[in-house]
């Protein structure tokens, strides 16, 4: 199993970023996928999750209305569209899957600062 995140970077408050997570090594289309984040000095927290077919999503209260998670099962990729970014969104963002064993990507840094 391999999860490779991309799309992070430095953005000003109010800006947008789109994260991607390319998956391989498992049957992507049958598993729930999720995004987590970890800010310095804080525990890793769930940001969003999406069901296997993409019909249902869940979000942390802190990102509801600003972030949108989606997936393309034909490309084995999940996305996290992040709008109206705030400094408190600064963190390393990780893609995660539980196929009976939990796998994480290497993470992508998102920094929101003026």
Tab-separated table of C-alpha atoms in Angstrom:
chain	number	residue	atom	x	y	z
A	1	UNK	CA	0.000	0.000	0.000
A	2	UNK	CA	1.251	3.430	-0.909
A	3	UNK	CA	-0.354	6.813	-0.308
A	4	UNK	CA	1.310	9.893	-1.778
A	5	UNK	CA	0.028	13.344	-0.878
A	6	UNK	CA	0.700	16.489	-2.859
A	7	UNK	CA	-0.560	20.035	-3.214
A	8	UNK	CA	0.523	21.616	0.036
A	9	UNK	CA	2.270	24.944	0.292
A	10	UNK	CA	2.218	28.459	1.674
A	11	UNK	CA	-0.991	30.437	1.250
A	12	UNK	CA	-2.349	33.675	2.658
A	13	UNK	CA	-5.351	33.704	4.984
A	14	UNK	CA	-8.528	33.462	2.948
A	15	UNK	CA	-6.780	31.601	0.177
A	16	UNK	CA	-7.340	28.130	-1.228
A	17	UNK	CA	-5.383	24.936	-1.792
A	18	UNK	CA	-6.271	21.569	-3.258
A	19	UNK	CA	-4.565	18.517	-1.805
A	20	UNK	CA	-4.346	15.211	-3.645
A	21	UNK	CA	-3.598	11.714	-2.402
A	22	UNK	CA	-2.676	9.093	-4.983
A	23	UNK	CA	-3.211	5.545	-3.743
A	24	UNK	CA	-1.858	2.216	-4.930
A	25	UNK	CA	-1.396	-1.341	-3.757
A	26	UNK	CA	-4.974	-2.046	-2.706
A	27	UNK	CA	-8.496	-2.048	-4.136
A	28	UNK	CA	-9.032	1.661	-3.726
A	29	UNK	CA	-12.698	1.749	-4.705
A	30	UNK	CA	-13.954	-0.351	-1.788
A	31	UNK	CA	-12.393	1.543	1.103
A	32	UNK	CA	-13.253	4.625	3.100
A	33	UNK	CA	-10.525	7.220	2.760
A	34	UNK	CA	-9.742	10.014	5.163
A	35	UNK	CA	-7.642	13.121	5.633
A	36	UNK	CA	-5.993	13.933	8.951
A	37	UNK	CA	-3.818	16.821	10.020
A	38	UNK	CA	-1.272	17.452	12.715
A	39	UNK	CA	-0.242	20.900	13.849
A	40	UNK	CA	2.982	21.489	15.808
A	41	UNK	CA	2.578	20.386	19.410
A	42	UNK	CA	-0.878	18.956	18.809
A	43	UNK	CA	-2.309	15.500	18.266
A	44	UNK	CA	-3.216	14.279	14.819
A	45	UNK	CA	-6.903	14.948	14.148
A	46	UNK	CA	-9.472	13.782	11.632
A	47	UNK	CA	-10.325	16.428	9.049
A	48	UNK	CA	-12.599	14.599	6.625
A	49	UNK	CA	-13.624	11.150	5.467
A	50	UNK	CA	-15.399	9.816	2.398
A	51	UNK	CA	-17.189	6.542	1.747
A	52	UNK	CA	-16.008	4.097	-0.887
A	53	UNK	CA	-18.298	5.328	-3.660
A	54	UNK	CA	-18.027	8.931	-2.576
A	55	UNK	CA	-21.672	9.226	-1.683
A	56	UNK	CA	-21.122	10.420	1.845
A	57	UNK	CA	-18.598	12.658	3.535
A	58	UNK	CA	-17.936	13.724	7.111
A	59	UNK	CA	-16.012	16.760	8.290
A	60	UNK	CA	-14.540	18.081	11.480
A	61	UNK	CA	-16.587	20.979	12.822
A	62	UNK	CA	-13.607	23.275	12.385
A	63	UNK	CA	-13.577	22.825	8.594
A	64	UNK	CA	-17.274	22.382	7.760
A	65	UNK	CA	-18.376	24.737	5.007
A	66	UNK	CA	-14.765	25.471	3.996
A	67	UNK	CA	-13.278	22.098	3.026
A	68	UNK	CA	-14.618	19.576	0.540
A	69	UNK	CA	-13.366	16.022	0.194
A	70	UNK	CA	-13.893	14.062	-3.006
A	71	UNK	CA	-12.538	10.995	-4.752
A	72	UNK	CA	-11.988	9.670	-8.248
A	73	UNK	CA	-12.062	5.881	-8.143
A	74	UNK	CA	-10.913	5.733	-11.756
A	75	UNK	CA	-7.707	7.533	-10.786
A	76	UNK	CA	-7.304	5.997	-7.310
A	77	UNK	CA	-7.087	9.500	-5.902
A	78	UNK	CA	-8.763	11.497	-3.163
A	79	UNK	CA	-8.804	15.256	-2.954
A	80	UNK	CA	-9.261	17.884	-0.296
A	81	UNK	CA	-10.358	21.280	-1.554
A	82	UNK	CA	-9.588	23.833	1.137
A	83	UNK	CA	-11.111	27.284	0.869
A	84	UNK	CA	-11.152	30.290	3.189
A	85	UNK	CA	-8.007	29.032	4.846
A	86	UNK	CA	-7.133	30.276	8.312
A	87	UNK	CA	-3.806	30.366	10.165
A	88	UNK	CA	-5.136	27.638	12.451
A	89	UNK	CA	-5.357	25.326	9.434
A	90	UNK	CA	-1.552	25.259	9.360
A	91	UNK	CA	-0.499	21.634	9.753
A	92	UNK	CA	0.898	18.609	8.008
A	93	UNK	CA	-1.972	16.917	6.183
A	94	UNK	CA	-2.035	13.143	5.884
A	95	UNK	CA	-4.030	10.708	3.805
A	96	UNK	CA	-5.123	7.519	5.606
A	97	UNK	CA	-6.709	4.188	4.776
A	98	UNK	CA	-7.657	1.238	6.969
A	99	UNK	CA	-7.549	-1.991	4.973
A	100	UNK	CA	-7.361	-4.054	8.157
A	101	UNK	CA	-4.038	-2.394	8.739
A	102	UNK	CA	-3.852	1.389	8.866
A	103	UNK	CA	-1.637	3.092	6.324
A	104	UNK	CA	-0.593	6.737	6.199
A	105	UNK	CA	0.964	8.852	3.535
A	106	UNK	CA	4.114	10.857	4.171
A	107	UNK	CA	2.154	14.072	4.630
A	108	UNK	CA	2.125	17.443	2.908
A	109	UNK	CA	2.749	20.726	4.705
A	110	UNK	CA	0.099	23.435	4.583
A	111	UNK	CA	1.078	26.819	5.956
A	112	UNK	CA	-1.436	29.652	6.162
A	113	UNK	CA	0.285	32.924	6.874
A	114	UNK	CA	0.471	36.491	5.661
